[in-house]
Amino acid sequence: MSAENTSATNLAECGVSIILPVHNAFDWLPECLDSVLCQSFLDVGPLELSVYNDGSTDSSLETIQSWKDTKMQEKNIHVVITGHTGDPKGVGFAKNKAISQSSGRFLCFLDADDVMHKDRILCQYEAAKKNPNTIIGSKFHRLPEKSTERYTEWANNLTSEQLYLQAYTSHGPTVIMPTWFCEREVITSAGGFDEGGKGTPEDLILFYKHLSKGGKLIRVDEDLLMYRYHPKAETFSINEQTIWNHRVKFLEERILSQWGKFSIWNAGKQGRKLFCSLSLDNQKKVKMFCDVDDKKIQKQFYTYENSKEKPKPKVPIVHFLDVEPPVVICVKLNLSGNFEENLAKLDFTEGNDYIHFN
């Protein structure tokens, strides 16, 4: 067997393929690629870098090719580079292409503007071997420091149970995409990433498909990634309403379909928006809204004026201390208000008595 065939066999059996979609990432690629070279996993098993260049117009492709022919070759990292010119086709398309041309049994996802800790792949590889059908994540930090503090604190401090229970919030996947590591079968069994192009939350869609198929989630509780925050990030191209629609659909399928009746915490804009977004069957399950605002409570009822039903649905509004579980909570976490203290007064259990949709 040739050395090339031996390498391919080793990758398929125990190797890791880094999945790197690239679009105009010249400013960040040197630091990103250097973090690939520094991986301690290189002492354990074969490593591959699979790059798909999604219509870059800067020097991204030339940079990667130069590193392939010199530094990557010196480290025995197998590099596959393909791509296209012209209009970019989106992150989902680029990820699927990078996956299809790769050979590793395990896939490590990396954004071109992020930087891995030297032990990232090794730590997640060890976890993945013990946990089949699982998306493995990790803790992370942001650059610049203190950007998206609430989001970072939320993601890094979720319990193992909350990785599932808080999958409906506006924060997106509880295991953030730049830290994903899994067996190849996890992605293929979910049908790969959605290729809807710019504005498509491809990671959220696959995340929900994975959970719907009984897939598991784990987070390695070590900071293994620098997750860069900048105005050119792809996440800013995704419409909030698109994400909202996916969240509502998943909430209805996974939670509300199991509940006979439920309440909504927040008689304001977000709570009413959720009510109006629900299917007619689920709207009829809503027993009450609850709130802390006396002005809203004094109205006593919320009337769904846009309903085609006659008479128009009227839902009671009560004080939060009088709410009847289970409850869908539409209040943002970790703000300066007293929400967490109020919730604690009810002695409710997350997952049984309430679910967060904030």
Tab-separated table of C-alpha atoms in Angstrom:
chain	number	residue	atom	x	y	z
A	1	MET	CA	0.000	0.000	0.000
A	2	SER	CA	1.361	3.434	-0.924
A	3	ALA	CA	2.077	6.082	1.695
A	4	GLU	CA	-0.808	8.148	0.321
A	5	ASN	CA	-3.258	5.248	0.628
A	6	THR	CA	-2.006	4.456	4.117
A	7	SER	CA	-2.580	8.060	5.161
A	8	ALA	CA	-6.132	8.009	3.762
A	9	THR	CA	-6.871	4.757	5.586
A	10	ASN	CA	-5.584	6.133	8.876
A	11	LEU	CA	-7.683	9.279	8.482
A	12	ALA	CA	-10.823	7.265	7.830
A	13	GLU	CA	-10.188	5.021	10.856
A	14	CYS	CA	-9.040	7.464	13.511
A	15	GLY	CA	-8.062	10.770	11.915
A	16	VAL	CA	-9.496	14.253	12.237
A	17	SER	CA	-10.451	16.553	9.388
A	18	ILE	CA	-10.579	20.263	10.159
A	19	ILE	CA	-13.458	21.771	8.173
A	20	LEU	CA	-12.530	25.307	7.149
A	21	PRO	CA	-14.878	27.342	4.922
A	22	VAL	CA	-13.168	30.501	3.678
A	23	HIS	CA	-14.484	33.738	2.214
A	24	ASN	CA	-12.264	36.828	2.197
A	25	ALA	CA	-10.464	35.879	5.413
A	26	PHE	CA	-6.958	37.075	4.523
A	27	ASP	CA	-6.727	39.346	7.583
A	28	TRP	CA	-7.218	36.442	10.001
A	29	LEU	CA	-5.927	33.345	8.230
A	30	PRO	CA	-2.283	33.422	9.412
A	31	GLU	CA	-3.311	33.301	13.077
A	32	CYS	CA	-5.991	30.679	12.363
A	33	LEU	CA	-3.644	28.432	10.367
A	34	ASP	CA	-0.884	28.782	12.941
A	35	SER	CA	-3.285	27.363	15.553
A	36	VAL	CA	-3.702	24.308	13.292
A	37	LEU	CA	0.062	23.782	13.192
A	38	CYS	CA	0.296	23.913	16.986
A	39	GLN	CA	-2.205	21.131	17.717
A	40	SER	CA	-0.981	18.590	20.264
A	41	PHE	CA	-3.149	15.997	18.481
A	42	LEU	CA	-0.388	15.751	15.854
A	43	ASP	CA	1.461	13.499	18.302
A	44	VAL	CA	-1.546	11.156	18.497
A	45	GLY	CA	-3.111	10.687	15.076
A	46	PRO	CA	-3.377	11.923	11.502
A	47	LEU	CA	-4.710	15.416	10.884
A	48	GLU	CA	-6.217	16.827	7.718
A	49	LEU	CA	-7.161	20.387	6.788
A	50	SER	CA	-10.054	20.570	4.323
A	51	VAL	CA	-10.573	24.039	2.884
A	52	TYR	CA	-13.313	25.249	0.592
A	53	ASN	CA	-12.765	28.745	-0.818
A	54	ASP	CA	-16.189	30.321	-1.337
A	55	GLY	CA	-15.521	32.959	-3.980
A	56	SER	CA	-12.863	34.931	-2.127
A	57	THR	CA	-11.636	38.072	-3.897
A	58	ASP	CA	-8.717	38.772	-1.560
A	59	SER	CA	-5.507	36.761	-1.066
A	60	SER	CA	-7.094	34.006	1.045
A	61	LEU	CA	-6.498	31.234	-1.488
A	62	GLU	CA	-2.882	32.200	-2.098
A	63	THR	CA	-2.241	32.332	1.650
A	64	ILE	CA	-3.604	28.839	2.248
A	65	GLN	CA	-1.741	27.401	-0.736
A	66	SER	CA	1.519	28.885	0.511
A	67	TRP	CA	1.013	27.381	3.985
A	68	LYS	CA	0.111	24.026	2.448
A	69	ASP	CA	3.329	23.800	0.459
A	70	THR	CA	5.577	24.789	3.372
A	71	LYS	CA	4.455	24.729	7.004
A	72	MET	CA	1.623	22.210	6.692
A	73	GLN	CA	3.792	19.814	4.715
A	74	GLU	CA	6.524	20.039	7.347
A	75	LYS	CA	4.002	18.968	10.003
A	76	ASN	CA	2.620	16.118	7.853
A	77	ILE	CA	-0.810	17.730	7.794
A	78	HIS	CA	-2.729	16.594	4.742
A	79	VAL	CA	-4.336	19.628	3.061
A	80	VAL	CA	-7.182	19.606	0.543
A	81	ILE	CA	-8.104	22.919	-1.098
A	82	THR	CA	-10.927	23.455	-3.562
A	83	GLY	CA	-13.327	26.291	-4.268
A	84	HIS	CA	-14.935	28.460	-6.879
A	85	THR	CA	-14.741	31.994	-8.187
A	86	GLY	CA	-17.670	34.327	-8.596
A	87	ASP	CA	-20.490	34.973	-6.179
A	88	PRO	CA	-20.206	33.204	-2.801
A	89	LYS	CA	-22.713	30.387	-2.297
A	90	GLY	CA	-22.851	30.594	1.474
A	91	VAL	CA	-21.390	28.967	4.561
A	92	GLY	CA	-23.624	25.893	4.409
A	93	PHE	CA	-22.541	25.148	0.847
A	94	ALA	CA	-18.854	25.680	1.689
A	95	LYS	CA	-19.035	23.449	4.760
A	96	ASN	CA	-20.712	20.654	2.808
A	97	LYS	CA	-18.045	20.854	0.098
A	98	ALA	CA	-15.224	20.812	2.657
A	99	ILE	CA	-16.795	17.803	4.367
A	100	SER	CA	-17.365	15.846	1.141
A	101	GLN	CA	-13.738	16.201	0.069
A	102	SER	CA	-12.339	15.300	3.505
A	103	SER	CA	-11.403	11.832	4.751
A	104	GLY	CA	-11.323	11.921	8.552
A	105	ARG	CA	-13.559	9.843	10.785
A	106	PHE	CA	-13.950	12.916	12.998
A	107	LEU	CA	-14.745	16.472	11.918
A	108	CYS	CA	-13.477	19.581	13.686
A	109	PHE	CA	-15.212	22.781	12.596
A	110	LEU	CA	-13.185	25.967	12.478
A	111	ASP	CA	-14.003	29.455	11.243
A	112	ALA	CA	-11.238	31.249	9.390
A	113	ASP	CA	-11.345	34.195	11.801
A	114	ASP	CA	-10.982	32.081	14.957
A	115	VAL	CA	-7.999	30.580	16.781
A	116	MET	CA	-7.779	27.156	18.452
A	117	HIS	CA	-6.063	26.353	21.732
A	118	LYS	CA	-3.240	23.869	21.141
A	119	ASP	CA	-5.144	21.082	22.952
A	120	ARG	CA	-8.523	21.732	21.351
A	121	ILE	CA	-8.572	18.787	18.949
A	122	LEU	CA	-7.014	16.347	21.396
A	123	CYS	CA	-9.514	17.167	24.176
A	124	GLN	CA	-12.529	16.934	21.899
A	125	TYR	CA	-11.202	13.838	20.128
A	126	GLU	CA	-10.979	11.988	23.444
A	127	ALA	CA	-14.531	13.058	24.304
A	128	ALA	CA	-15.882	12.079	20.877
A	129	LYS	CA	-14.414	8.573	21.083
A	130	LYS	CA	-16.415	7.964	24.258
A	131	ASN	CA	-19.617	9.630	23.045
A	132	PRO	CA	-20.953	8.505	19.653
A	133	ASN	CA	-23.750	10.451	17.930
A	134	THR	CA	-22.719	13.561	19.853
A	135	ILE	CA	-21.829	17.137	18.989
A	136	ILE	CA	-18.904	18.038	21.238
A	137	GLY	CA	-18.398	21.696	22.098
A	138	SER	CA	-16.125	23.635	24.413
A	139	LYS	CA	-15.889	26.827	26.363
A	140	PHE	CA	-14.471	29.834	24.532
A	141	HIS	CA	-13.429	33.438	24.939
A	142	ARG	CA	-14.045	36.399	22.690
A	143	LEU	CA	-11.787	38.903	21.036
A	144	PRO	CA	-12.064	41.839	21.579
A	145	GLU	CA	-12.377	41.068	25.256
A	146	LYS	CA	-15.756	41.763	26.871
A	147	SER	CA	-17.624	41.699	23.564
A	148	THR	CA	-20.984	39.869	23.841
A	149	GLU	CA	-20.429	39.336	27.578
A	150	ARG	CA	-23.963	38.093	28.325
A	151	TYR	CA	-23.865	35.608	25.452
A	152	THR	CA	-20.413	34.310	26.393
A	153	GLU	CA	-21.343	33.903	30.052
A	154	TRP	CA	-24.557	32.091	29.082
A	155	ALA	CA	-22.882	29.633	26.691
A	156	ASN	CA	-19.932	28.871	28.959
A	157	ASN	CA	-22.034	28.231	32.060
A	158	LEU	CA	-24.850	26.044	30.777
A	159	THR	CA	-25.204	22.765	32.641
A	160	SER	CA	-25.228	19.498	30.719
A	161	GLU	CA	-29.044	19.432	31.043
A	162	GLN	CA	-29.398	23.041	29.895
A	163	LEU	CA	-27.570	22.244	26.660
A	164	TYR	CA	-30.876	20.617	25.717
A	165	LEU	CA	-33.356	22.671	27.768
A	166	GLN	CA	-32.219	26.084	26.499
A	167	ALA	CA	-31.987	25.155	22.826
A	168	TYR	CA	-35.024	27.372	22.072
A	169	THR	CA	-33.534	30.721	23.093
A	170	SER	CA	-32.513	33.557	20.782
A	171	HIS	CA	-28.845	32.837	21.511
A	172	GLY	CA	-28.920	29.982	18.985
A	173	PRO	CA	-27.318	26.540	19.424
A	174	THR	CA	-26.308	25.885	23.024
A	175	VAL	CA	-23.110	24.357	21.625
A	176	ILE	CA	-21.752	27.164	19.462
A	177	MET	CA	-20.722	26.227	15.922
A	178	PRO	CA	-17.064	27.341	15.991
A	179	THR	CA	-16.484	24.750	18.747
A	180	TRP	CA	-18.254	21.794	17.072
A	181	PHE	CA	-16.424	18.474	16.917
A	182	CYS	CA	-18.114	15.196	16.014
A	183	GLU	CA	-18.002	11.970	14.079
A	184	ARG	CA	-18.701	12.376	10.386
A	185	GLU	CA	-21.914	10.374	10.734
A	186	VAL	CA	-23.443	13.101	12.919
A	187	ILE	CA	-23.461	15.509	9.982
A	188	THR	CA	-24.357	13.037	7.249
A	189	SER	CA	-27.267	11.560	9.220
A	190	ALA	CA	-28.737	15.057	9.510
A	191	GLY	CA	-28.487	15.523	5.743
A	192	GLY	CA	-25.631	18.004	5.848
A	193	PHE	CA	-25.926	21.768	6.147
A	194	ASP	CA	-28.690	23.809	4.577
A	195	GLU	CA	-27.416	25.519	1.412
A	196	GLY	CA	-29.884	28.394	1.351
A	197	GLY	CA	-27.051	30.895	1.019
A	198	LYS	CA	-26.506	34.205	2.760
A	199	GLY	CA	-28.914	34.776	5.611
A	200	THR	CA	-29.487	31.073	6.318
A	201	PRO	CA	-28.802	29.884	9.919
A	202	GLU	CA	-27.266	26.636	8.685
A	203	ASP	CA	-25.794	25.694	12.055
A	204	LEU	CA	-29.105	26.171	13.918
A	205	ILE	CA	-30.999	24.125	11.324
A	206	LEU	CA	-28.560	21.204	11.554
A	207	PHE	CA	-28.444	21.515	15.349
A	208	TYR	CA	-32.227	21.080	15.522
A	209	LYS	CA	-32.150	18.163	13.069
A	210	HIS	CA	-29.488	16.475	15.188
A	211	LEU	CA	-31.586	16.791	18.348
A	212	SER	CA	-34.750	15.675	16.551
A	213	LYS	CA	-32.980	12.458	15.563
A	214	GLY	CA	-31.992	11.740	19.165
A	215	GLY	CA	-28.499	13.191	18.862
A	216	LYS	CA	-26.519	14.073	21.997
A	217	LEU	CA	-24.666	17.182	23.169
A	218	ILE	CA	-21.576	17.573	25.345
A	219	ARG	CA	-19.392	20.560	26.168
A	220	VAL	CA	-15.757	20.084	27.192
A	221	ASP	CA	-15.441	22.472	30.118
A	222	GLU	CA	-12.183	24.032	29.003
A	223	ASP	CA	-11.616	27.242	27.048
A	224	LEU	CA	-10.401	25.819	23.730
A	225	LEU	CA	-11.175	28.572	21.235
A	226	MET	CA	-10.772	32.286	20.644
A	227	TYR	CA	-14.060	33.277	18.991
A	228	ARG	CA	-13.530	36.564	17.177
A	229	TYR	CA	-16.179	39.291	17.175
A	230	HIS	CA	-16.194	41.694	14.226
A	231	PRO	CA	-18.727	43.453	11.977
A	232	LYS	CA	-17.944	41.255	8.938
A	233	ALA	CA	-19.005	38.058	10.721
A	234	GLU	CA	-21.502	35.931	8.797
A	235	THR	CA	-23.895	35.851	11.746
A	236	PHE	CA	-24.856	39.482	11.101
A	237	SER	CA	-26.339	38.550	7.715
A	238	ILE	CA	-29.009	36.315	9.275
A	239	ASN	CA	-32.467	37.834	9.654
A	240	GLU	CA	-33.858	37.662	13.184
A	241	GLN	CA	-37.289	36.659	11.890
A	242	THR	CA	-35.766	33.656	10.107
A	243	ILE	CA	-34.222	32.457	13.355
A	244	TRP	CA	-37.475	33.171	15.203
A	245	ASN	CA	-39.447	30.992	12.795
A	246	HIS	CA	-37.073	28.038	13.249
A	247	ARG	CA	-37.197	28.422	17.023
A	248	VAL	CA	-40.990	28.515	17.166
A	249	LYS	CA	-41.276	25.443	14.945
A	250	PHE	CA	-38.808	23.499	17.106
A	251	LEU	CA	-40.547	24.617	20.316
A	252	GLU	CA	-43.896	23.431	18.984
A	253	GLU	CA	-42.520	20.094	17.806
A	254	ARG	CA	-40.445	19.256	20.861
A	255	ILE	CA	-42.257	20.878	23.791
A	256	LEU	CA	-45.723	22.228	23.075
A	257	SER	CA	-46.829	19.052	21.329
A	258	GLN	CA	-46.308	17.318	24.704
A	259	TRP	CA	-48.182	19.922	26.779
A	260	GLY	CA	-51.990	19.978	27.066
A	261	LYS	CA	-52.111	23.541	28.415
A	262	PHE	CA	-49.434	26.129	29.172
A	263	SER	CA	-48.844	29.746	30.169
A	264	ILE	CA	-46.644	32.472	28.683
A	265	TRP	CA	-44.466	34.636	30.927
A	266	ASN	CA	-44.464	38.129	29.406
A	267	ALA	CA	-47.646	39.927	28.417
A	268	GLY	CA	-45.567	42.440	26.496
A	269	LYS	CA	-44.230	42.478	22.947
A	270	GLN	CA	-42.239	39.224	22.993
A	271	GLY	CA	-44.907	37.170	24.739
A	272	ARG	CA	-47.625	38.401	22.392
A	273	LYS	CA	-45.393	37.777	19.373
A	274	LEU	CA	-44.898	34.182	20.464
A	275	PHE	CA	-48.638	33.708	20.920
A	276	CYS	CA	-49.361	35.088	17.446
A	277	SER	CA	-46.647	32.873	15.919
A	278	LEU	CA	-48.097	29.653	17.293
A	279	SER	CA	-50.328	27.291	15.368
A	280	LEU	CA	-54.042	27.654	16.072
A	281	ASP	CA	-53.997	24.414	18.072
A	282	ASN	CA	-51.215	25.692	20.316
A	283	GLN	CA	-52.806	29.126	20.707
A	284	LYS	CA	-55.840	27.356	22.140
A	285	LYS	CA	-53.580	25.685	24.718
A	286	VAL	CA	-52.496	29.029	26.235
A	287	LYS	CA	-54.183	29.350	29.650
A	288	MET	CA	-52.790	32.750	30.609
A	289	PHE	CA	-50.088	35.355	30.318
A	290	CYS	CA	-48.223	36.440	33.433
A	291	ASP	CA	-46.203	39.572	34.118
A	292	VAL	CA	-44.771	41.842	36.807
A	293	ASP	CA	-46.018	45.063	35.209
A	294	ASP	CA	-49.116	46.315	37.031
A	295	LYS	CA	-50.333	48.188	33.945
A	296	LYS	CA	-50.392	44.975	31.898
A	297	ILE	CA	-51.967	42.972	34.737
A	298	GLN	CA	-54.699	45.562	35.237
A	299	LYS	CA	-55.835	45.027	31.632
A	300	GLN	CA	-56.875	41.522	32.791
A	301	PHE	CA	-56.976	40.121	29.251
A	302	TYR	CA	-55.018	40.085	26.023
A	303	THR	CA	-57.282	40.088	22.967
A	304	TYR	CA	-55.830	38.676	19.759
A	305	GLU	CA	-57.262	41.289	17.398
A	306	ASN	CA	-55.777	39.769	14.234
A	307	SER	CA	-57.441	36.423	14.803
A	308	LYS	CA	-59.962	35.254	12.205
A	309	GLU	CA	-61.929	33.480	14.919
A	310	LYS	CA	-65.177	34.860	16.273
A	311	PRO	CA	-65.286	35.825	19.026
A	312	LYS	CA	-61.630	36.850	19.043
A	313	PRO	CA	-59.511	34.919	21.570
A	314	LYS	CA	-59.098	36.588	24.972
A	315	VAL	CA	-56.308	35.304	27.218
A	316	PRO	CA	-56.169	36.251	30.941
A	317	ILE	CA	-53.185	38.226	32.266
A	318	VAL	CA	-52.172	37.437	35.855
A	319	HIS	CA	-49.413	38.357	38.296
A	320	PHE	CA	-46.402	36.067	37.948
A	321	LEU	CA	-46.997	34.637	41.438
A	322	ASP	CA	-50.354	33.326	40.207
A	323	VAL	CA	-49.105	31.719	37.016
A	324	GLU	CA	-49.925	28.060	36.419
A	325	PRO	CA	-47.193	25.807	35.016
A	326	PRO	CA	-45.932	24.712	32.621
A	327	VAL	CA	-44.713	28.101	31.412
A	328	VAL	CA	-42.929	29.301	28.284
A	329	ILE	CA	-40.706	32.148	29.502
A	330	CYS	CA	-40.192	35.040	27.076
A	331	VAL	CA	-37.958	37.164	29.309
A	332	LYS	CA	-34.262	37.705	28.596
A	333	LEU	CA	-31.823	36.289	31.119
A	334	ASN	CA	-29.075	38.027	33.087
A	335	LEU	CA	-30.315	41.582	32.672
A	336	SER	CA	-30.340	44.165	35.440
A	337	GLY	CA	-33.944	43.393	36.449
A	338	ASN	CA	-35.255	40.977	39.042
A	339	PHE	CA	-36.453	38.186	36.764
A	340	GLU	CA	-34.203	35.467	38.191
A	341	GLU	CA	-35.238	36.372	41.746
A	342	ASN	CA	-38.903	36.296	40.765
A	343	LEU	CA	-38.547	32.919	39.057
A	344	ALA	CA	-36.821	31.483	42.144
A	345	LYS	CA	-39.835	32.459	44.281
A	346	LEU	CA	-41.984	29.957	42.381
A	347	ASP	CA	-39.776	26.954	43.139
A	348	PHE	CA	-40.295	25.679	39.584
A	349	THR	CA	-38.087	23.082	37.891
A	350	GLU	CA	-36.650	23.866	34.465
A	351	GLY	CA	-37.811	21.386	31.851
A	352	ASN	CA	-40.851	20.278	33.862
A	353	ASP	CA	-42.473	23.524	34.993
A	354	TYR	CA	-40.951	25.950	32.478
A	355	ILE	CA	-38.863	26.289	29.353
A	356	HIS	CA	-36.926	29.358	28.222
A	357	PHE	CA	-37.864	30.998	24.926
A	358	ASN	CA	-36.196	34.395	25.370
